[in-house]
Coordinates of C-alpha atoms (C1' of nucleotides) in Angstrom, one line a residue:
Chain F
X28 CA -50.8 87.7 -47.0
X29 CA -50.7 90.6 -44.6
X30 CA -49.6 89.6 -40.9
X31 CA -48.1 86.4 -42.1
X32 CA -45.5 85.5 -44.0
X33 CA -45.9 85.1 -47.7
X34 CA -44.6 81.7 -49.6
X35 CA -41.8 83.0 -50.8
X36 CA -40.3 84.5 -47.7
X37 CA -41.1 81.3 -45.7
X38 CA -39.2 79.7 -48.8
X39 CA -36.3 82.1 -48.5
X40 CA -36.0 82.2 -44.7
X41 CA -36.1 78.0 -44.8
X42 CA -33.3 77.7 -48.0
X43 CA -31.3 80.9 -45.6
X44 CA -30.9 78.2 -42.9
X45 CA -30.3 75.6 -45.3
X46 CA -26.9 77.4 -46.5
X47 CA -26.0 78.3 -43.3
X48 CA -26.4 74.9 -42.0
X49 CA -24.4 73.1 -44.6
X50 CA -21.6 76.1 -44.3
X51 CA -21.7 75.3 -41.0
X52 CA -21.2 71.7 -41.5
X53 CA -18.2 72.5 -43.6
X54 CA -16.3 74.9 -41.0
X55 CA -16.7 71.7 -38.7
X56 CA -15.5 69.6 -41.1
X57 CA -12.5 71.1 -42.6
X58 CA -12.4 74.7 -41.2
X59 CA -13.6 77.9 -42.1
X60 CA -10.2 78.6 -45.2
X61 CA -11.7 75.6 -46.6
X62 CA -15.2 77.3 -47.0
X63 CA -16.6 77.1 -50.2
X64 CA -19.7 78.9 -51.8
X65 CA -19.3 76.2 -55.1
X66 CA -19.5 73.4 -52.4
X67 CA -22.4 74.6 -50.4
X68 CA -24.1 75.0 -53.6
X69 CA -23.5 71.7 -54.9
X70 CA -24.1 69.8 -51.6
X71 CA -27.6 71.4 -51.8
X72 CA -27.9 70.2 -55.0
X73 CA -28.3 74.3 -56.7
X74 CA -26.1 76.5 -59.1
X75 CA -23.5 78.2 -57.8
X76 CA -24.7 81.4 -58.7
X77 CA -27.9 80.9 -56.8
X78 CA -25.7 81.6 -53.5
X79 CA -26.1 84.9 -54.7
X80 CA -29.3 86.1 -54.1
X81 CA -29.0 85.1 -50.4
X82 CA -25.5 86.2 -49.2
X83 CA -23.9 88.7 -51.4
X84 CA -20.2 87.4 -51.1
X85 CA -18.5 85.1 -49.3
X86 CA -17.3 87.2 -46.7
X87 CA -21.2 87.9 -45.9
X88 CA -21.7 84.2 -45.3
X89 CA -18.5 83.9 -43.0
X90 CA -20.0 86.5 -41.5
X91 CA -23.1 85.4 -40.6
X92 CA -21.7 81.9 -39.6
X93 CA -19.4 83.7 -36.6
X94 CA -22.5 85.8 -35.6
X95 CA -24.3 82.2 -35.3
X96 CA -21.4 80.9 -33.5
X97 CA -21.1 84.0 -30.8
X98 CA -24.5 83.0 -30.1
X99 CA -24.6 79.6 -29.9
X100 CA -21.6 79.7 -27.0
X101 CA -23.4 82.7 -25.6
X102 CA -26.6 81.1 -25.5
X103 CA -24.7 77.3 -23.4
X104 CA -22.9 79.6 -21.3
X105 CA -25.7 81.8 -20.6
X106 CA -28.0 78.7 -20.1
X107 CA -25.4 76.9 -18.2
X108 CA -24.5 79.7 -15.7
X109 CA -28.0 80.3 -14.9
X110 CA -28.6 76.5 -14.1
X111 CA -26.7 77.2 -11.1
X112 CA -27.9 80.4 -10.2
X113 CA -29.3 79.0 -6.6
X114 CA -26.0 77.6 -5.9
X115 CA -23.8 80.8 -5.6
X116 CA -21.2 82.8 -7.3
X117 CA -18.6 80.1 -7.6
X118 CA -20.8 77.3 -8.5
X119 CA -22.2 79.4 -11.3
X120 CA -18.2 80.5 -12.3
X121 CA -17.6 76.4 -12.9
X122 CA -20.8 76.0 -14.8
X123 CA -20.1 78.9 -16.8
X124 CA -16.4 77.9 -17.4
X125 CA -17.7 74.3 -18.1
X126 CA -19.9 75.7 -20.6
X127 CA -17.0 77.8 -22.6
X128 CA -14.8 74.7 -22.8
X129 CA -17.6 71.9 -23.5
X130 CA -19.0 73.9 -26.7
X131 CA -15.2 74.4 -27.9
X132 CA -14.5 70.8 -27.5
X133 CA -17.8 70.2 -29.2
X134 CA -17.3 72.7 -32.3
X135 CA -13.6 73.2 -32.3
X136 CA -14.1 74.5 -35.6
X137 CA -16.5 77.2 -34.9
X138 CA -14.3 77.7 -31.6
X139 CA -11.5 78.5 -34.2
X140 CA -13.6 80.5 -36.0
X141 CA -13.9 82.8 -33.0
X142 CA -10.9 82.6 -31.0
X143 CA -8.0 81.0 -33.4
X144 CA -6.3 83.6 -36.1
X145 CA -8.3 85.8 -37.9
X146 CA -9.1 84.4 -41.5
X147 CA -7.2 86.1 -43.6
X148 CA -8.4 88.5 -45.7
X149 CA -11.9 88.6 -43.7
X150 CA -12.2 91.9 -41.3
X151 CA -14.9 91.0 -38.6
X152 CA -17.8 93.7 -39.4
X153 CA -19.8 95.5 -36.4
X154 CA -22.3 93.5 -36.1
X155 CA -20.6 90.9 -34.8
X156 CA -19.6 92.6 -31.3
X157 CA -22.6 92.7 -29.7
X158 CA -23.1 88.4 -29.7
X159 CA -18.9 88.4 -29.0
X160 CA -19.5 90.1 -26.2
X161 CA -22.3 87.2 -24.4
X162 CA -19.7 85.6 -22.3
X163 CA -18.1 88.6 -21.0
X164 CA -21.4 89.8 -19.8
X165 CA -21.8 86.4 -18.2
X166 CA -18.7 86.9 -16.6
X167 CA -19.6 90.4 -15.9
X168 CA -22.6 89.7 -14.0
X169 CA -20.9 87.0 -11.8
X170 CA -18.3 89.4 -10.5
X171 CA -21.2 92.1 -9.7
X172 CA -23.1 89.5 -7.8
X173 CA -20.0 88.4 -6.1
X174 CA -19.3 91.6 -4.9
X175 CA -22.3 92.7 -3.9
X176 CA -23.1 89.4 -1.7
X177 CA -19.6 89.8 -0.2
X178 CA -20.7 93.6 0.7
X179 CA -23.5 91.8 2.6
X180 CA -25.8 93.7 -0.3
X181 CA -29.1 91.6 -1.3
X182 CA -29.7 91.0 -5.2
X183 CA -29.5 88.0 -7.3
X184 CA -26.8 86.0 -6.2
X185 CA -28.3 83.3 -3.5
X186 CA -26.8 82.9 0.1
X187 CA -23.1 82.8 -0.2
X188 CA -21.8 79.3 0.3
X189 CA -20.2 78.5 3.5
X190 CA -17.3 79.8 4.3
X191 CA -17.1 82.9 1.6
X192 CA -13.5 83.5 0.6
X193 CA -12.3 87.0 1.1
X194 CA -12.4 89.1 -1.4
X195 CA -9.3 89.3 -3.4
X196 CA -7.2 87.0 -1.1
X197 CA -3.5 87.7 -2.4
X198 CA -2.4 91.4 -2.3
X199 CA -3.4 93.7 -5.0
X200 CA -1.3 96.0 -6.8
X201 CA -2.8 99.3 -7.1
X202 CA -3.6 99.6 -11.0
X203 CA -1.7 102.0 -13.0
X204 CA -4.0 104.6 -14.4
X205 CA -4.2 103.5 -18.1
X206 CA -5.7 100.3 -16.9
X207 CA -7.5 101.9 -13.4
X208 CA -9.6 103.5 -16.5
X209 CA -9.8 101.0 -18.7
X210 CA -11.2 98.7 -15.9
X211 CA -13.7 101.2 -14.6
X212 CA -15.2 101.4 -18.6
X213 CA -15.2 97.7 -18.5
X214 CA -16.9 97.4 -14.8
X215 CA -19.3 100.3 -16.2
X216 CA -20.5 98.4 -19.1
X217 CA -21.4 94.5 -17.6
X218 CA -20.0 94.4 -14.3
X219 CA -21.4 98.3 -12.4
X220 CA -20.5 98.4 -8.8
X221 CA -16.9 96.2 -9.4
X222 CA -14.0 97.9 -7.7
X223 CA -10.8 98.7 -10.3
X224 CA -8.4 96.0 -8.9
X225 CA -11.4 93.2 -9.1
X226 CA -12.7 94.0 -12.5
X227 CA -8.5 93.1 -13.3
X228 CA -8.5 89.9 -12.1
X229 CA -11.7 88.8 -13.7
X230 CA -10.2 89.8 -17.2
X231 CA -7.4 88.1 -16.3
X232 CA -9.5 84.9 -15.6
X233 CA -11.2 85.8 -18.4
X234 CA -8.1 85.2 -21.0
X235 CA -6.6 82.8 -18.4
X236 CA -10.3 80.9 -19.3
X237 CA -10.1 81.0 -23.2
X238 CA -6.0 80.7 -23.0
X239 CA -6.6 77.0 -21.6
X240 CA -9.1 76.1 -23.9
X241 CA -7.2 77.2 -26.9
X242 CA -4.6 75.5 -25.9
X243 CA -6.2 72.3 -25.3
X244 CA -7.6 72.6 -28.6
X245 CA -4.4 73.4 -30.7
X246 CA -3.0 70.4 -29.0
X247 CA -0.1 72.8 -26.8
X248 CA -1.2 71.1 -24.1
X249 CA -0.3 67.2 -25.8
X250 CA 2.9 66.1 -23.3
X251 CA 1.8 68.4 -20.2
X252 CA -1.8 68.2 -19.0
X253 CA -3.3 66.2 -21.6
X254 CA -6.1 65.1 -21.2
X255 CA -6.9 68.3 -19.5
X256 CA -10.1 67.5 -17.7
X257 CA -8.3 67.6 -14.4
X258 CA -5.8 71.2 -15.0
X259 CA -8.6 72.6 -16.5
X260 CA -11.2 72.3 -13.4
X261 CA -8.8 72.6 -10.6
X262 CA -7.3 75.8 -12.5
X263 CA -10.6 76.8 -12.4
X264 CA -10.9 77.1 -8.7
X265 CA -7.5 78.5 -8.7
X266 CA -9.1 81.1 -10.6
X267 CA -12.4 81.9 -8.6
X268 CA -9.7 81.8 -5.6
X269 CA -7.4 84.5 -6.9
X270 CA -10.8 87.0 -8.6
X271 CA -12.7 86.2 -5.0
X272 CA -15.7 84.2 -6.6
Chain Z
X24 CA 36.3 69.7 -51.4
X25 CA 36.5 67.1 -48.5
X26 CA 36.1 69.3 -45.7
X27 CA 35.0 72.4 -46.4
X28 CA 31.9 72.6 -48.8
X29 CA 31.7 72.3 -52.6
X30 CA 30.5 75.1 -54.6
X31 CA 27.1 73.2 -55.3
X32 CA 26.5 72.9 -51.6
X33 CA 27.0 76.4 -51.1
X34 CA 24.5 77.4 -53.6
X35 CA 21.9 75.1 -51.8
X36 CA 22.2 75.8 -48.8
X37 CA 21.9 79.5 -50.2
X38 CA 18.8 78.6 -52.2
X39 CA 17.3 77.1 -49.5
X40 CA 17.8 80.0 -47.0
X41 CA 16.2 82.2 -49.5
X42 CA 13.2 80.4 -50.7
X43 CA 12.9 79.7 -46.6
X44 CA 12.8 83.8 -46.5
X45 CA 10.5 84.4 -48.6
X46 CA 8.2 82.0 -48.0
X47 CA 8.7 83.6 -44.5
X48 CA 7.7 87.2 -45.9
X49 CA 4.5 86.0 -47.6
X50 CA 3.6 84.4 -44.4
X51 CA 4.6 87.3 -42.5
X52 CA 2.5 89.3 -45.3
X53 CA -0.8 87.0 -46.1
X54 CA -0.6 84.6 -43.0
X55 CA 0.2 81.0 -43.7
X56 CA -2.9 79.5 -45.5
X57 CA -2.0 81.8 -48.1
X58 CA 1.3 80.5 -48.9
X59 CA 1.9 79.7 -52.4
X60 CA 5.1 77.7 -53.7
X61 CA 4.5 79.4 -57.2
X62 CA 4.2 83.1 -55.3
X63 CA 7.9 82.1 -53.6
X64 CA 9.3 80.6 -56.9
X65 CA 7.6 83.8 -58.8
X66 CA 9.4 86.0 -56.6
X67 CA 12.6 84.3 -56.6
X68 CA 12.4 84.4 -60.5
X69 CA 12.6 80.5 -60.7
X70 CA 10.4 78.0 -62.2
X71 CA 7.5 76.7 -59.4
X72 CA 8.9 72.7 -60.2
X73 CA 12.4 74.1 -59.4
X74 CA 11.1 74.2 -55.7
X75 CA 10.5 70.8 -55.0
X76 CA 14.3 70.6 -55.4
X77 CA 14.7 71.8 -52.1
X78 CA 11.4 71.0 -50.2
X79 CA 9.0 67.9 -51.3
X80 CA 5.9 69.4 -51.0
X81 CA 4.4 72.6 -49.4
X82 CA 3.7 71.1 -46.3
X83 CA 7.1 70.3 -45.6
X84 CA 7.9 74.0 -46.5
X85 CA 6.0 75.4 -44.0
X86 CA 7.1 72.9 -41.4
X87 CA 10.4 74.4 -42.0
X88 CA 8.5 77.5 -41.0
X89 CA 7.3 76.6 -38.4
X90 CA 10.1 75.1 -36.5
X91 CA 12.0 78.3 -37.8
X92 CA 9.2 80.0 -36.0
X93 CA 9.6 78.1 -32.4
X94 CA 13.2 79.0 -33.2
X95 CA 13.3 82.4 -33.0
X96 CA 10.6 82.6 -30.1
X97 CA 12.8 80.2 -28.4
X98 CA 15.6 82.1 -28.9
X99 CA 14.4 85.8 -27.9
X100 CA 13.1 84.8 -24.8
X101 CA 16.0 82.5 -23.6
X102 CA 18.0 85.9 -24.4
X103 CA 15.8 88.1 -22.3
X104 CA 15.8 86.0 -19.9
X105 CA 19.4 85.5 -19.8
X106 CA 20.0 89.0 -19.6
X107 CA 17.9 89.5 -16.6
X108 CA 19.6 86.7 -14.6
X109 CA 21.5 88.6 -12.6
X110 CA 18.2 90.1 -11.2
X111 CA 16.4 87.1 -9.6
X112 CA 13.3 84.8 -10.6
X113 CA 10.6 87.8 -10.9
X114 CA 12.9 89.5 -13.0
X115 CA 13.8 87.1 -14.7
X116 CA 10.0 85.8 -15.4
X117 CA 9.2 89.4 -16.7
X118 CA 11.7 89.5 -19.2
X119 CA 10.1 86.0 -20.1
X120 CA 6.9 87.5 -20.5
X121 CA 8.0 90.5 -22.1
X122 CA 9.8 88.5 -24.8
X123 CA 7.5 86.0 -25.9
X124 CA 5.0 89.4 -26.4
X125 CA 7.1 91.6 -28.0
X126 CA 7.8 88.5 -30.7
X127 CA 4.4 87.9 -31.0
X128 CA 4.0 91.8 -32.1
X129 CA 6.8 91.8 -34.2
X130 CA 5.8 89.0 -36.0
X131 CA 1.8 88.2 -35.5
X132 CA 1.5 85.7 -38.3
X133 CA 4.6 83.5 -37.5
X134 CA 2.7 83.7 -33.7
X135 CA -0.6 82.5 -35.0
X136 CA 1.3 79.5 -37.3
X137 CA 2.1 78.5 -34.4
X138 CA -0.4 79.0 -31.8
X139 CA -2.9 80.1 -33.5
X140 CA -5.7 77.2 -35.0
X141 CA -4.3 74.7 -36.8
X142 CA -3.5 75.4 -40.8
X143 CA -6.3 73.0 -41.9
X144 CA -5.0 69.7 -43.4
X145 CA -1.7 70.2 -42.4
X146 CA -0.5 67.6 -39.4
X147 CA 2.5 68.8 -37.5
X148 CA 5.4 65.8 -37.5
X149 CA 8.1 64.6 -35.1
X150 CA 10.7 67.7 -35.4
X151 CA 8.6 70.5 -34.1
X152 CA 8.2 69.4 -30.5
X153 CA 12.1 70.1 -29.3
X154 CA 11.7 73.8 -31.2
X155 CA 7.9 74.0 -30.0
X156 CA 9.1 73.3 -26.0
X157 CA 12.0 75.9 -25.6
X158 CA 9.8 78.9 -24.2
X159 CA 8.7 75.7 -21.4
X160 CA 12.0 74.4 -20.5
X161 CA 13.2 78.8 -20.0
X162 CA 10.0 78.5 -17.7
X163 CA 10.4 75.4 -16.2
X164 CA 14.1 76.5 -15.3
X165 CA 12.7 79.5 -13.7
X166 CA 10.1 77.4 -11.4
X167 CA 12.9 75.5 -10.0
X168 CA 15.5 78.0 -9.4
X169 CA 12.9 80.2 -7.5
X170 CA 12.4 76.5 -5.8
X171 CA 15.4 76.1 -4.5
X172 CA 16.3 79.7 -3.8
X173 CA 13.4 80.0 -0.9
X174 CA 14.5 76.8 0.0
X175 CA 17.7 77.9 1.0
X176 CA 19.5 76.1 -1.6
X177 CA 22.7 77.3 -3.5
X178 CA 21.8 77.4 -7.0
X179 CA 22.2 79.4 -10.5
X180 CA 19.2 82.0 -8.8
X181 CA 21.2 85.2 -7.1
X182 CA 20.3 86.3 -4.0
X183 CA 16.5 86.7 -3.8
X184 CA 15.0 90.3 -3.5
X185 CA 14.5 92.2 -0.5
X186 CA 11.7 90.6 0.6
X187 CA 11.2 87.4 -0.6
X188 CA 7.5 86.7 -1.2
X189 CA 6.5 83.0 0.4
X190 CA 6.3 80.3 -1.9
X191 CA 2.2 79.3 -2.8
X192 CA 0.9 82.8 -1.5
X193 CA -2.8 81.8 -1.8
X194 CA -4.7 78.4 -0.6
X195 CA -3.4 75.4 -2.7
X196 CA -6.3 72.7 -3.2
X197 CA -4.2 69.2 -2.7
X198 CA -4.1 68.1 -6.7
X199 CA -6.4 65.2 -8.1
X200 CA -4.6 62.1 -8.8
X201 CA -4.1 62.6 -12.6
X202 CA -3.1 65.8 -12.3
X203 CA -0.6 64.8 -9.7
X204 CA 1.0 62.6 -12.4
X205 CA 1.1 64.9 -14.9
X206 CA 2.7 67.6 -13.2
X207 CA 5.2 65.1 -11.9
X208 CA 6.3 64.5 -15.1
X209 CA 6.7 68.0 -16.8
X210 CA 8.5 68.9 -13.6
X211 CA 10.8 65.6 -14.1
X212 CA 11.4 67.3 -17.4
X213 CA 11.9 70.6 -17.6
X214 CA 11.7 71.4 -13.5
X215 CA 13.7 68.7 -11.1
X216 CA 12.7 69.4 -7.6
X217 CA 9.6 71.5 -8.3
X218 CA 6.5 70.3 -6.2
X219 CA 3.3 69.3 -7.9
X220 CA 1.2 72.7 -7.1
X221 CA 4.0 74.7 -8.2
X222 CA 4.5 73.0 -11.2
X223 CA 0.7 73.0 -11.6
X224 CA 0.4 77.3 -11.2
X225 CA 3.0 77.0 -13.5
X226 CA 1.6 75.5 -16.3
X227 CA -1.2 78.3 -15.7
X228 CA 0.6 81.0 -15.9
X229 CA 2.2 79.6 -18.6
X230 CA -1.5 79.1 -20.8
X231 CA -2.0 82.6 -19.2
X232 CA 0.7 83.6 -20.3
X233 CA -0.3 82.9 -24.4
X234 CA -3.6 83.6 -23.7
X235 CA -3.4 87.1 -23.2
X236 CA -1.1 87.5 -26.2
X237 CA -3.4 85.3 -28.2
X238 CA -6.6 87.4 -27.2
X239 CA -4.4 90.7 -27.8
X240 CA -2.8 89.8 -31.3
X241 CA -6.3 88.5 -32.3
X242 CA -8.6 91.4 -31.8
X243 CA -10.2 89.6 -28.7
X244 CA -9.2 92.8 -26.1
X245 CA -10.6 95.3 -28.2
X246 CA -13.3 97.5 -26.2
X247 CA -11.5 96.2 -22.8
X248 CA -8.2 96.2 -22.3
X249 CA -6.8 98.1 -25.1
X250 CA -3.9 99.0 -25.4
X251 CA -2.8 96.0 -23.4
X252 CA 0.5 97.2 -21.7
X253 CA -0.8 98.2 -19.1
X254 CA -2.7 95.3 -18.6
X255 CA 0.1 92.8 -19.7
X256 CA 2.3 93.8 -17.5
X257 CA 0.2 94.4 -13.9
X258 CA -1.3 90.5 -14.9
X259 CA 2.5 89.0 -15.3
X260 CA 3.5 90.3 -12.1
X261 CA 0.5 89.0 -10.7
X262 CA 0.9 85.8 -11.9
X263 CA 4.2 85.8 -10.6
X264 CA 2.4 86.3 -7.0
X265 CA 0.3 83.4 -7.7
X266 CA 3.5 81.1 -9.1
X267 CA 5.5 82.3 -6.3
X268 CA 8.4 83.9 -8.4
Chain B
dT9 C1' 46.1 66.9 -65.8
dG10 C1' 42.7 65.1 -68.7
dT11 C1' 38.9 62.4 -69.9
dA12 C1' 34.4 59.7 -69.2
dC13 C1' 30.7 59.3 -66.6
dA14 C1' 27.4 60.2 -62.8
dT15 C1' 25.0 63.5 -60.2
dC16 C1' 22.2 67.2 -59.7
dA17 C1' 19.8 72.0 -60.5
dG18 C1' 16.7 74.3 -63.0
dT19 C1' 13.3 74.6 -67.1
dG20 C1' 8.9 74.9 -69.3
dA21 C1' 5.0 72.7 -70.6
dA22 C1' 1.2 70.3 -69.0
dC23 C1' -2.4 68.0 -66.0
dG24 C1' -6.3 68.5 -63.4
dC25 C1' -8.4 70.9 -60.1
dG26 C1' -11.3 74.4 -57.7
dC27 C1' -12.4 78.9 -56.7
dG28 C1' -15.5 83.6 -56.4
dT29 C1' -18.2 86.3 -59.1
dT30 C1' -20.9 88.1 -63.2
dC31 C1' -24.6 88.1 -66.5
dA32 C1' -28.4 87.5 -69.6
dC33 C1' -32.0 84.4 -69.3
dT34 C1' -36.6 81.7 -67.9
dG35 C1' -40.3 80.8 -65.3
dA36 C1' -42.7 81.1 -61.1
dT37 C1' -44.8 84.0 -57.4
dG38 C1' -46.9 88.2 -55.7
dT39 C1' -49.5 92.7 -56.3
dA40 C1' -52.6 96.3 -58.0
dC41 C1' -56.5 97.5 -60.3
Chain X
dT23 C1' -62.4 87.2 -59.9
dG24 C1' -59.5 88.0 -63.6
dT25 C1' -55.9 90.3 -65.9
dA26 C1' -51.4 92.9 -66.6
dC27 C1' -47.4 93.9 -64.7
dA28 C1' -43.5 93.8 -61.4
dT29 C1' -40.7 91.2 -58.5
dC30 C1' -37.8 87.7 -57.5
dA31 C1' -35.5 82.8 -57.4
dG32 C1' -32.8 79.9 -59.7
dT33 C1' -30.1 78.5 -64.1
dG34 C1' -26.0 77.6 -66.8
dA35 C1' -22.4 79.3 -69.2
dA36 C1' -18.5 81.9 -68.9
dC37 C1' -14.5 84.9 -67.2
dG38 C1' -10.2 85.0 -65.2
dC39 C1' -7.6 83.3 -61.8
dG40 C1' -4.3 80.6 -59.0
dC41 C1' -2.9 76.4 -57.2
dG42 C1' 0.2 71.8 -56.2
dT43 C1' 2.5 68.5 -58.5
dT44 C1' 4.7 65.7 -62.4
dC45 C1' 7.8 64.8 -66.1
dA46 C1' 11.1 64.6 -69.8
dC47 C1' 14.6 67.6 -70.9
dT48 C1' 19.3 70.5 -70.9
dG49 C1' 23.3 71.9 -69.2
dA50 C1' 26.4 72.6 -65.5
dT51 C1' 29.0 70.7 -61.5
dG52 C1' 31.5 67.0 -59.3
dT53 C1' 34.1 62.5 -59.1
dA54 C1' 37.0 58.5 -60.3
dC55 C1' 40.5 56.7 -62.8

DNA sequence: TGTACATCAGTGAACGCGCGTTCACTGATGTAC
DNA sequence: TGTACATCAGTGAACGCGCGTTCACTGATGTAC
C-alpha cells in the first residue's frame, strides 16, 4: 500500500463522485437553491451527517459542483474548437460558439449555475477562476491566430479560407485609455500579439456570445427569435464579421 | 362612497403598496429565492395568514414583483430616451443603453428576477409579457425612426447628425428563411417599415445589450473589463455602427 | 337617522414540512513495532 | 506474522430554525331598508 492507493481512499474518492454526481443530478433537476445535503444523503441511501466527512458545508459542495461545471463547458468547447482546427479561424469561432450554446441547452441548470444570478448567500471562492476562465482562453487563442494569419505570420491557424475578410471591417474608435489598458492586460494574458481595438471587439462577442444564450435559456427570446437556431448562427457570423475572424 | 373610494379601499390599496415594498426591500436585500411572506408580515408587524388577504400565495407576490420590476425598467429607459429625442437616433439609443444599466446597478436583484435564471418552480403567467416588452418596443421605435430618417422620410427622428453614417455599415448575409419570418414579425410589432437585417442587428444589440449588463452585475467581467464604463459605453456606440443608428 | 345584516380584515394557533449542522458513538480499516 | 494502537467512515439522535398555508374566530366597516 505504497505507490497505490489504499482501500479506503479508492472507497472515498469513488463515494466523492457519488455525491457529486447525485448533487449534480439535483442542480439539473430543480436548480442549484433547491440543493440539498439531507437529499443527496438520502438518495444515496446514508445519514445525513455522513455528508460531512467529505464536503465540510454546503457551500463546499456548490463549490465543487461549479468547478465541475467550468470544466465540463471548457473541456466541449475546447474539444469542439480544436475539431476544426484545420478549417481556419472562423470555422473554429462557430464550433467554438456551437459548443458554448449546445452544453447550455444541454445542462441549463449548470449553465445557470455559472452564468445566471449568483446564489445567494454563496461567494464564488478562488479556486474557481482558473476553470471560469477555459472559454475565454479558447476565445483568446482564436483572435491570436486570426491575427497573426492575417499578418501573413505562420503558426497554428491553417491557410486562411478564401477570401480573408479584412481585419476589423467597420471603423474603429480609438479606445479610451481605461479600456486601451484594460484590453492590453486582457490581450497579455490569452490572446499576446492582439492589437487594443481587436482584443475589444472579441469581448464584445464574447458577452454578445453568452448574452444570446442566456437569453434563449431564460426564455427572453419566446415571441422574437424563438426557436433560436437560425439568430443564433447567423448572429454568429455577424460576429466573426465585425471581430475580423 | 360611490365615486370616490371608501375608507376600506383606502386602507388596501395602502396595505398592499406596503407589503409590495417590503417584499421589494427583502428582495432588493437577499435576492428573490429568499423571499419570505412571514419576513414581510414580521416586518409589517401583522400576522403571516393576514397576507394571503392581499396576495393568494407567494408566487403571486413576487409576480407582482416582477411586473413592478419590468415597470420601473420600462419606465427609466422610455424617460431617458425621451429626454434625448431632440438629439437623433444615436443619441437617443445611448441614453437607452445608459438607462437600462444604470437600473440594473441601482437595483441588481430586481435585474436578476428578471433576467437573471429563472426562480426555480416559479412559472411566469400571462401579465408579465406587456411589462416584460417595454425596453423592446423603446428599441424597436428607435430602429424605425433611424429607418425612415436615412430614408428621407419625415418622421418623429430630428434632423440626423452631421454626417449620417449609411444604413448596414458592414456585409449583410441575406437571412435564412426562418429568421426572415421572425424578424418580420417583431418588426410588424414593435418596428413598421424596418427591413429584416435591420431588425435582425437589432435584436443583437439588443441580447448584447443585456448581456454585458448581465456579465457585469454578475461578477462575469471581473479580471477583464472591470470597471465596465469604459467598456459599456465604447461597445454601445459600436453597436450603434453595426445597427446603423 | 337608525337598525339588522353582510362583508371583509386581521388574529393566533396549528399542521406538516424540510433544512444545515453538531456530537458522542461504534466498528471497520490501516500502521508501526 | 501477530498484536496494540491510531485513524477514519458512517450512524442516529438532537438542536434550532424557518417556511407556506389553512382555519375557525373576533371585531370593525359598509350597505340596504
Amino acid at each position: 500500500m505504497t505507490a497505490s492507493q489504499t482501500a479506503r481512499q479508492r472507497a472515498r474518492a469513488e463515494l466523492t463522485r457519488e455525491i457529486k454526481e447525485e448533487a449534480r443530478r439535483q442542480v439539473a433537476e430543480m436548480g442549484a437553491a433547491r440543493l440539498s445535503l439531507r437529499a443527496v444523503a438520502r438518495e444515496l441511501g446514508l445519514a445525513s451527517s455522513a455528508l460531512y466527512r467529505y464536503f465540510p458545508s454546503r457551500d463546499d459542495l456548490l463549490t465543487a459542483l461549479i468547478i465541475d461545471a467550468y470544466d465540463a463547458l471548457g473541456e466541449r468547447v475546447e474539444q469542439a474548437t480544436a475539431a476544426a482546427a484545420r478549417a481556419g479561424t472562423r470555422a473554429r469561432w462557430r464550433a467554438c460558439c456551437a459548443g458554448v450554446r449546445g452544453w447550455a441547452l444541454d445542462h441549463p441548470h449548470e449553465y445557470a449555475l455559472i452564468y445566471g444570478s449568483p446564489v445567494p448567500g454563496y461567494r464564488a471562492p478562488q479556486e474557481t477562476i482558473g476553470p471560469a476562465a477555459r472559454v475565454a482562453v479558447v476565445l483568446g487563442t482564436l483572435l491570436a491566430d486570426a491575427f497573426a494569419a492575417a499578418n501573413g505570420a505562420s503558426g497554428p491557424a491553417e491557410a486562411s479560407p478564401a477570401g480573408t475578410p479584412p481585419l476589423l471591417p467597420s471603423p474603429s474608435l480609438p479606445l479610451p485609455p481605461p479600456l486601451g489598458s484594460q484590453a492590453a492586460a486582457v490581450a497579455a494574458a490569452i490572446a499576446p500579439g492582439v492589437p487594443g481595438p481587436m482584443m475589444v471587439r472579441g469581448l464584445i462577442a464574447f458577452t454578445q456570445l453568452f448574452g444570446m444564450v442566456s437569453f434563449e435559456l431564460f426564455g427572453q427570446l419566446t415571441g422574437s427569435a424563438d426557436p433560436a437556431d437560425a439568430f443564433f448562427s447567423y448572429a454568429v457570423d455577424q460576429m466573426a464579421d465585425f471581430v475580423g475572424l
